[in-house]
Short mmCIF file of N, CA and C and ligand atoms in Angstrom, two decimals:
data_model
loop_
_atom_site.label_atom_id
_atom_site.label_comp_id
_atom_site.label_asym_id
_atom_site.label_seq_id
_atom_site.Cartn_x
_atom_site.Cartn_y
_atom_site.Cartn_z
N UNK A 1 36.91 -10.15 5.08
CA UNK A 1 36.34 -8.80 5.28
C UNK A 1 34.84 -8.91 5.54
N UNK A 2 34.25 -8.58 6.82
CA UNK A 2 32.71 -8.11 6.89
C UNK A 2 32.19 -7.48 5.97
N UNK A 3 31.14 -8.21 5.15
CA UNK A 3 30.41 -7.23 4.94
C UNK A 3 28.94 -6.94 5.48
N UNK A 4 28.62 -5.54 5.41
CA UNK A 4 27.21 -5.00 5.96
C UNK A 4 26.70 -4.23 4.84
N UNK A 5 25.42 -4.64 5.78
CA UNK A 5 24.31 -3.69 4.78
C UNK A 5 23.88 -2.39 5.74
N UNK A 6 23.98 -1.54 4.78
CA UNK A 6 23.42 0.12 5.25
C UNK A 6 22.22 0.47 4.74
N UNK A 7 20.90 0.16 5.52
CA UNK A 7 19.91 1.30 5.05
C UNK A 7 19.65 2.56 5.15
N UNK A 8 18.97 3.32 4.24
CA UNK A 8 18.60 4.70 4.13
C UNK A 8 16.88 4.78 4.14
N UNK A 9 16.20 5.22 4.67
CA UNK A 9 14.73 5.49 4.78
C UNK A 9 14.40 6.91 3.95
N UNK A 10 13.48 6.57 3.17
CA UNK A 10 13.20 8.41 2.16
C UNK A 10 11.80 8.06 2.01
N UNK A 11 11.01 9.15 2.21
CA UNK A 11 9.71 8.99 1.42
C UNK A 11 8.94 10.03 0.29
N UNK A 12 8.79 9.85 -0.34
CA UNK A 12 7.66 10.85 -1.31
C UNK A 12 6.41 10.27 -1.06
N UNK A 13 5.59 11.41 -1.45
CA UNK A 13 3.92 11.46 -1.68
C UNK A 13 4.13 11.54 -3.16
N UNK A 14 3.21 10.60 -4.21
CA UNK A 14 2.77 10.81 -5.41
C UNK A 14 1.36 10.12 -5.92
N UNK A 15 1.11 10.69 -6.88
CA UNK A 15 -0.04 10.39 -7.59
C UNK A 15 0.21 9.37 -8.82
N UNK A 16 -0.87 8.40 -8.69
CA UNK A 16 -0.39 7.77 -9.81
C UNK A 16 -2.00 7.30 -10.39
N UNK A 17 -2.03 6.64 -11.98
CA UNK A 17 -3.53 5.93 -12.13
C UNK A 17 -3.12 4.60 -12.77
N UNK A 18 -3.24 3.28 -12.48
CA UNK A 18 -2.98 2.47 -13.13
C UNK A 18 -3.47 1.84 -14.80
N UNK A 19 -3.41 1.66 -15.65
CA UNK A 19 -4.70 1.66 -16.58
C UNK A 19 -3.37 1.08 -17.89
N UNK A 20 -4.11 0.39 -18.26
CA UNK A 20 -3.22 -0.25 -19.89
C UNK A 20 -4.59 0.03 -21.17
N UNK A 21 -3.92 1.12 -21.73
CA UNK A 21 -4.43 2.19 -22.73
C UNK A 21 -4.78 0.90 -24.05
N UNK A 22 -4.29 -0.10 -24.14
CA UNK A 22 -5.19 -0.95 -25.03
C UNK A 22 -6.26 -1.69 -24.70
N UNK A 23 -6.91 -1.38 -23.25
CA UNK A 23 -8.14 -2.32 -22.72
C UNK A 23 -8.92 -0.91 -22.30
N UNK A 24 -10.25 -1.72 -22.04
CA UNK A 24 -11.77 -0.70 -22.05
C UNK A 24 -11.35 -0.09 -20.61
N UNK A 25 -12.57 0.92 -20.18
CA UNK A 25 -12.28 1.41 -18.87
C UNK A 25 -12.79 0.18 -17.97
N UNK A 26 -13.22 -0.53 -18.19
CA UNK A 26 -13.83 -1.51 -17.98
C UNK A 26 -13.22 -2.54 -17.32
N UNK A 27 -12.24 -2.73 -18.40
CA UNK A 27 -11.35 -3.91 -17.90
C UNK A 27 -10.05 -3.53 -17.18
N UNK A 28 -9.91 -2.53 -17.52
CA UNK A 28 -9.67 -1.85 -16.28
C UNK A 28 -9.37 -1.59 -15.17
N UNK A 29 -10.72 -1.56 -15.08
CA UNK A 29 -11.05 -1.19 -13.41
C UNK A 29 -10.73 -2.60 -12.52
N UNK A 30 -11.83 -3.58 -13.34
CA UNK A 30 -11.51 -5.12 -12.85
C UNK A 30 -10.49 -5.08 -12.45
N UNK A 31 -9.01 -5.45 -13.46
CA UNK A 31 -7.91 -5.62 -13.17
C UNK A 31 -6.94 -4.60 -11.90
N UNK A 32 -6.89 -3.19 -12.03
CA UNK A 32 -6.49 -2.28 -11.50
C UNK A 32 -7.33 -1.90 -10.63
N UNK A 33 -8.36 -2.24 -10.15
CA UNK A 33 -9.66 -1.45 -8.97
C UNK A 33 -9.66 -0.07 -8.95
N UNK A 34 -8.77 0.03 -7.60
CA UNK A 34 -9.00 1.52 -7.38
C UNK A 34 -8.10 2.50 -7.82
N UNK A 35 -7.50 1.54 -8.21
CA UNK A 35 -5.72 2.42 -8.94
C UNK A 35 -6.41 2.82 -10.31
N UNK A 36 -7.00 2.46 -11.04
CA UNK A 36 -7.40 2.86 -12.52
C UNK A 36 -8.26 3.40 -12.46
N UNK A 37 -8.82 4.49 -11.45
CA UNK A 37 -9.21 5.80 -11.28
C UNK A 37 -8.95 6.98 -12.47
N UNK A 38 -9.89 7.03 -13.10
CA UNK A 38 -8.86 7.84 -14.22
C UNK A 38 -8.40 10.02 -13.93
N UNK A 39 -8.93 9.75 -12.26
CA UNK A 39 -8.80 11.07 -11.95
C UNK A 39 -7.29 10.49 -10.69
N UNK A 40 -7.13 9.95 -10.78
CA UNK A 40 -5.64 9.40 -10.50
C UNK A 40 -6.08 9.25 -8.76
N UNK A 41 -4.98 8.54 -7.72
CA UNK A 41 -5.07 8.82 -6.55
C UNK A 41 -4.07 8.92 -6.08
N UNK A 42 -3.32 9.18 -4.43
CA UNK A 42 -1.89 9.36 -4.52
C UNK A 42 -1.67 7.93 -3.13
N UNK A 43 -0.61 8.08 -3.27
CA UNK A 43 -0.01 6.70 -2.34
C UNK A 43 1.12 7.94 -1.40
N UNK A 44 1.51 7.44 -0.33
CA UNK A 44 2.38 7.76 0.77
C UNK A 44 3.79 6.54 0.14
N UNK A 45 4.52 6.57 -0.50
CA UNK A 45 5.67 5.60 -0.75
C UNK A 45 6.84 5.96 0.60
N UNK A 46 7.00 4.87 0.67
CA UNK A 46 8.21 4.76 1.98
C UNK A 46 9.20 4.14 1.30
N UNK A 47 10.53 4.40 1.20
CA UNK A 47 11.66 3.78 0.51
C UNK A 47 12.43 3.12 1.10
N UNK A 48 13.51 2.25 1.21
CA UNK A 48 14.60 1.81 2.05
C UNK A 48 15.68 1.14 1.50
N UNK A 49 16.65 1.90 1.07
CA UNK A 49 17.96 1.71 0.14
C UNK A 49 18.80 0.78 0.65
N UNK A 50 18.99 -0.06 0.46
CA UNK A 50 20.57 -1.13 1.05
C UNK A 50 21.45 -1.01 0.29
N UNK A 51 22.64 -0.78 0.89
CA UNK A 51 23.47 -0.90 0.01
C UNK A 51 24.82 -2.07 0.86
N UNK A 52 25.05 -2.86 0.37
CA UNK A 52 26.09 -3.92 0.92
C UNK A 52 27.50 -3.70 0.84
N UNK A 53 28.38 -4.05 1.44
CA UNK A 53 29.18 -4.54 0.93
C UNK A 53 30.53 -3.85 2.15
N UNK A 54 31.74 -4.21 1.62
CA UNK A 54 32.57 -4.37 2.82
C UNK A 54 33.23 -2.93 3.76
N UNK A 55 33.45 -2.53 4.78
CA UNK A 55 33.64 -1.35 5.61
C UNK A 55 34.78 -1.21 5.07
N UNK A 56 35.09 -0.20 4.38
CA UNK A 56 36.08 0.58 4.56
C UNK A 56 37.36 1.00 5.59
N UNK A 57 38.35 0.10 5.09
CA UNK A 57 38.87 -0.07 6.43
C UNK A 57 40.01 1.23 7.12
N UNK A 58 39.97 2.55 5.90
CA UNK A 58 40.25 3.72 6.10
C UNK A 58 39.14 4.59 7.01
N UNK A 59 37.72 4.75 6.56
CA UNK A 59 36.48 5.10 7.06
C UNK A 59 35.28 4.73 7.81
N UNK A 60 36.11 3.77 8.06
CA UNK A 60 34.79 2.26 8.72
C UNK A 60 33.59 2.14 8.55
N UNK A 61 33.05 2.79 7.26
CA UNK A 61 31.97 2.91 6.54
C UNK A 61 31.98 2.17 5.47
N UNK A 62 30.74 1.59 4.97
CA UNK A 62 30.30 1.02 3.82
C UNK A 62 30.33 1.68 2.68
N UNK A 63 29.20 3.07 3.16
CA UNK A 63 29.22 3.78 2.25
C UNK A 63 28.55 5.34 2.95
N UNK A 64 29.11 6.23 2.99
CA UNK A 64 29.07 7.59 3.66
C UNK A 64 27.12 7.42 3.45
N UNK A 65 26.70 7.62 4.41
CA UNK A 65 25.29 7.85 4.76
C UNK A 65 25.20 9.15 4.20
N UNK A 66 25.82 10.00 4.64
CA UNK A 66 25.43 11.60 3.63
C UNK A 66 25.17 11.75 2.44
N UNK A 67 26.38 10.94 1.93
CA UNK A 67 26.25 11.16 0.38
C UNK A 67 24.96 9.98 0.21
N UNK A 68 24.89 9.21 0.63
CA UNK A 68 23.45 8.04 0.17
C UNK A 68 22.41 9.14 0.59
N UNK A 69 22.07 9.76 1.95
CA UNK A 69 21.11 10.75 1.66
C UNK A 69 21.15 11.61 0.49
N UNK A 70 22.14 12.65 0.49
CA UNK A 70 21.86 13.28 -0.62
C UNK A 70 21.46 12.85 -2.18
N UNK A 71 22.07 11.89 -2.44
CA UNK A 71 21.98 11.00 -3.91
C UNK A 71 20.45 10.93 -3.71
N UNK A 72 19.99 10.14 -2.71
CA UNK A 72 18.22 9.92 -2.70
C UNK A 72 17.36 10.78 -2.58
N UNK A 73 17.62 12.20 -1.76
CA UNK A 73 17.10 13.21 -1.87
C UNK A 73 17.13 13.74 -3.15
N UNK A 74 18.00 13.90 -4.60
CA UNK A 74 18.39 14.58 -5.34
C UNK A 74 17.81 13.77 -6.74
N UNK A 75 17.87 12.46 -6.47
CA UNK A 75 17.83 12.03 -7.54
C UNK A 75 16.41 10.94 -7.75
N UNK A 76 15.55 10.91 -5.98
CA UNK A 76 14.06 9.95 -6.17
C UNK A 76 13.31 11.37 -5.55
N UNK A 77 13.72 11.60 -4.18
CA UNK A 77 12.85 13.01 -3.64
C UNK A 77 12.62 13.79 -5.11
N UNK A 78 13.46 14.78 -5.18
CA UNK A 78 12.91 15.59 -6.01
C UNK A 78 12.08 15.54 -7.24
N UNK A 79 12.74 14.27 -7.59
CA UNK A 79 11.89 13.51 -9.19
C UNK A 79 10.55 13.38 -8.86
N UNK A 80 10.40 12.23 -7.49
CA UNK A 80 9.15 11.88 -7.61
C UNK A 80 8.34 12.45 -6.75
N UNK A 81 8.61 13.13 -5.82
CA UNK A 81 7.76 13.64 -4.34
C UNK A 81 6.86 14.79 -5.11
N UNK A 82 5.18 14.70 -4.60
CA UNK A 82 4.55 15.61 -5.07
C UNK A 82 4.40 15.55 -6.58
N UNK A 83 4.19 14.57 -7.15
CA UNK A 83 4.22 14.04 -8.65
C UNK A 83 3.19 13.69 -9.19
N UNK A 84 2.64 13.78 -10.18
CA UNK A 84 1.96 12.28 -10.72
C UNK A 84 2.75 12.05 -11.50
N UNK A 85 2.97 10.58 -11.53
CA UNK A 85 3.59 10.11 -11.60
C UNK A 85 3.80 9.88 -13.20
N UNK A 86 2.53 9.41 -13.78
CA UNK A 86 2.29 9.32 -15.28
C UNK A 86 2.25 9.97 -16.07
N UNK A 87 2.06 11.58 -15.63
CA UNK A 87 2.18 12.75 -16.08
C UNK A 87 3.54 13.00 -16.60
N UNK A 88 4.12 13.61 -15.09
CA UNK A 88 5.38 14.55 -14.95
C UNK A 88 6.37 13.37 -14.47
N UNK A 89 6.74 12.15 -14.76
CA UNK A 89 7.63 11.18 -14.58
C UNK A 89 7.93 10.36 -15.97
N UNK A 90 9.26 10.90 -16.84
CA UNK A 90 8.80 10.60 -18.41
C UNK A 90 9.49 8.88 -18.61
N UNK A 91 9.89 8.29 -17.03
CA UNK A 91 9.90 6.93 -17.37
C UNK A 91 8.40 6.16 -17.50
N UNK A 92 7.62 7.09 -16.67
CA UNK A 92 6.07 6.36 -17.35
C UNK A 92 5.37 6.90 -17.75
N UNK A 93 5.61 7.55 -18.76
CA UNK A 93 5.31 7.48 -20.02
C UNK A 93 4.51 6.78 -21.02
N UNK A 94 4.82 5.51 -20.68
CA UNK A 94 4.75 4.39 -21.29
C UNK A 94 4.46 3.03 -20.84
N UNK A 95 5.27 3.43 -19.21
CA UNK A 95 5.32 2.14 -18.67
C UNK A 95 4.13 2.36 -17.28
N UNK A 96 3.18 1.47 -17.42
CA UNK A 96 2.44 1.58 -15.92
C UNK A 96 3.18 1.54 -14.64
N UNK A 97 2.80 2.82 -13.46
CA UNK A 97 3.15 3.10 -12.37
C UNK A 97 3.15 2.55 -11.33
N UNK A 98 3.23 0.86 -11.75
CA UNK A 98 3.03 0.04 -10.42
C UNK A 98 3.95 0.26 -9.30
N UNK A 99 3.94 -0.34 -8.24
CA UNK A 99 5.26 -0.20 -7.23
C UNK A 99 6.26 -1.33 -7.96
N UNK A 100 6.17 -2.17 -8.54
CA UNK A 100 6.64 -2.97 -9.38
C UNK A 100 7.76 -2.52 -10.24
N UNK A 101 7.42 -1.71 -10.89
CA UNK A 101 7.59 -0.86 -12.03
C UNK A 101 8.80 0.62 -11.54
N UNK A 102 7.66 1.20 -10.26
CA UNK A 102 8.57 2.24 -10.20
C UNK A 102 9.81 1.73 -8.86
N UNK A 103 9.85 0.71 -8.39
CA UNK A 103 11.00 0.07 -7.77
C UNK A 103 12.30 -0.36 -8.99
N UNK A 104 12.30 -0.67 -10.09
CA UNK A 104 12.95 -1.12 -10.66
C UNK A 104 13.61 -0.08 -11.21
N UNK A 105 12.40 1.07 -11.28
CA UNK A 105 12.91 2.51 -12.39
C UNK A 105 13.86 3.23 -10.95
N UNK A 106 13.65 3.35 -9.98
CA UNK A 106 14.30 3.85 -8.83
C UNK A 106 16.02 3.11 -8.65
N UNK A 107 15.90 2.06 -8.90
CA UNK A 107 16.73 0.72 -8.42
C UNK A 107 18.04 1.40 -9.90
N UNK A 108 17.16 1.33 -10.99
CA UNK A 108 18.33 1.65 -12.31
C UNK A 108 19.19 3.02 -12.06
N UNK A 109 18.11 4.05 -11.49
CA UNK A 109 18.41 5.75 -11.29
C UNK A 109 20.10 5.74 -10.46
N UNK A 110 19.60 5.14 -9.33
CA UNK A 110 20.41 4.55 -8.14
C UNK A 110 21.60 3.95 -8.42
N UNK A 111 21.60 3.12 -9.32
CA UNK A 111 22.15 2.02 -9.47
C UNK A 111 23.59 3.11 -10.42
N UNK A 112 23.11 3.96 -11.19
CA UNK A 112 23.96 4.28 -12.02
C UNK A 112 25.02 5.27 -11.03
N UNK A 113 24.74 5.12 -9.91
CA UNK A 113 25.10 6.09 -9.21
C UNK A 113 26.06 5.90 -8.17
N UNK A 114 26.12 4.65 -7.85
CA UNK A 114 26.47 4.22 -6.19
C UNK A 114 27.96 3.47 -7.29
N UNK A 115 28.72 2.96 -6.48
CA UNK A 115 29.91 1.99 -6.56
C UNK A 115 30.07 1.02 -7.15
N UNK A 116 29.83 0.06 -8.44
CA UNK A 116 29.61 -1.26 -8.67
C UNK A 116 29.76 -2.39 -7.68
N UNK A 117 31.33 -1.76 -6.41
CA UNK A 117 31.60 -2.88 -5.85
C UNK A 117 30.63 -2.96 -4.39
N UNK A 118 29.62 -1.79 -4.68
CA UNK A 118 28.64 -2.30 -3.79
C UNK A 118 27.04 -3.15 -4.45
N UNK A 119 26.76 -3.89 -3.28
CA UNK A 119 25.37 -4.20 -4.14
C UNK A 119 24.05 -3.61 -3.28
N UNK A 120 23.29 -3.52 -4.10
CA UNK A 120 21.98 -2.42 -3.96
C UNK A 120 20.56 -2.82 -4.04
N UNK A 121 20.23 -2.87 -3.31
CA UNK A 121 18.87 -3.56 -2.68
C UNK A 121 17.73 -2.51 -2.38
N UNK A 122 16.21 -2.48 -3.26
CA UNK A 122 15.72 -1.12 -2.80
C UNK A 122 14.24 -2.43 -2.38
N UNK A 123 13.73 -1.81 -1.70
CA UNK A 123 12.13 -1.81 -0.87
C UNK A 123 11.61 -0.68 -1.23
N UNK A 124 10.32 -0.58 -1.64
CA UNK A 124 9.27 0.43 -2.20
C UNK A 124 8.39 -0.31 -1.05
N UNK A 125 7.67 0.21 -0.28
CA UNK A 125 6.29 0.05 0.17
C UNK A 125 5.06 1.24 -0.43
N UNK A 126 4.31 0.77 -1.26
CA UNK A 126 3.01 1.65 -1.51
C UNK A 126 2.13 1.60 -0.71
N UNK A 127 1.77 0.96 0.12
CA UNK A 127 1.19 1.29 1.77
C UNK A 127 1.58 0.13 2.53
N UNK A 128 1.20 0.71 3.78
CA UNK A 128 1.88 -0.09 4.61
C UNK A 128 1.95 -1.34 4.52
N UNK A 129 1.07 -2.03 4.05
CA UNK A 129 1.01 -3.61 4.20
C UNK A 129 1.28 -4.23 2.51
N UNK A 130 1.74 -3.11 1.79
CA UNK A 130 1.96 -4.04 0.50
C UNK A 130 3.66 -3.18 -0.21
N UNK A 131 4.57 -4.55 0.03
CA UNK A 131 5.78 -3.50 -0.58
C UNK A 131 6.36 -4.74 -1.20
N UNK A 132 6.95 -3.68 -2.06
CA UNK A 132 7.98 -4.73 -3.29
C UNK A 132 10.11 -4.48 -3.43
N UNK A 133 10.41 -5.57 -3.85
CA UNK A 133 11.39 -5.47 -3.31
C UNK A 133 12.56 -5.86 -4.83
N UNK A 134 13.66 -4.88 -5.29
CA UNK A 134 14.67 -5.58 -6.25
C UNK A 134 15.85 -5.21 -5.79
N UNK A 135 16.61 -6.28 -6.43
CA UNK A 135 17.96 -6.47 -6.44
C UNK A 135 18.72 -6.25 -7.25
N UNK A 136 18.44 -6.32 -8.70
CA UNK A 136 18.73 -6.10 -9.57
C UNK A 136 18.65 -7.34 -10.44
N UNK A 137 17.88 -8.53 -10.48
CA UNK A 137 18.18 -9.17 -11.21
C UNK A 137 16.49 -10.46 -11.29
NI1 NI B 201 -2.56 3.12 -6.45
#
């Protein structure tokens, strides 16, 4: 059986400030530059969902593109688009808003969601020339 991968493209605008609340503003800044802004700044995030695995040999689909839109519209759009992130996002809370960070928190959201017998591959780009990538493992 072929299998393929299906991407989905989504983007939000959010705000985020990088900063680990047990070091000075200081150290900080060093570490985090312009991200540990403590009046926050926002990033343009571009997303791109894979999801693998074998065509359906009733639907000749992997996995219905609609429903992968809607799931990503419903469950990263709305959460995170127009956000800050550290604020009004209560997985960080706690946890710094890296693309690092919020790829993995996206990847779990997702993950609980889609098929087991597919596998799920997300790309976060926080600007154009810097993006991060999980698999789950
Ligand atoms: Ni930033």
């Amino acid at each position: 059986m072929a299998k393929v991968t299906v991407h989905r493209k989504a983007h939000f605008n959010a705000a985020h400030r990088l900063y680990n609340a047990d070091w000075s503003d200081a150290r900080n800044a060093t570490v985090f530059g312009k991200c540990a802004n403590p009046h926050y700044h926002g990033h343009n995030y571009e997303l791109i969902v894979a999801v693998k695995g074998d065509i359906n040999p009733v639907t000749g689909f992997v996995m219905d593109m609609k429903i992968l839109k809607d799931l990503i519209a419903h469950e990263i759009e709305d959460k995170f688009d127009h956000k800050n992130l550290n604020e009004e996002v209560f997985e960080f809370k706690e946890l710094n808003p890296t693309a690092e960070n919020i790829v993995v928190v996206i990847w779990n959201i997702l993950r609980a969601k889609i098929d087991t017998k597919l596998q799920l591959s997300i790309t976060l780009y926080e600007t154009p020339r810097n993006f991060v990538t999980y698999s789950g493992n």
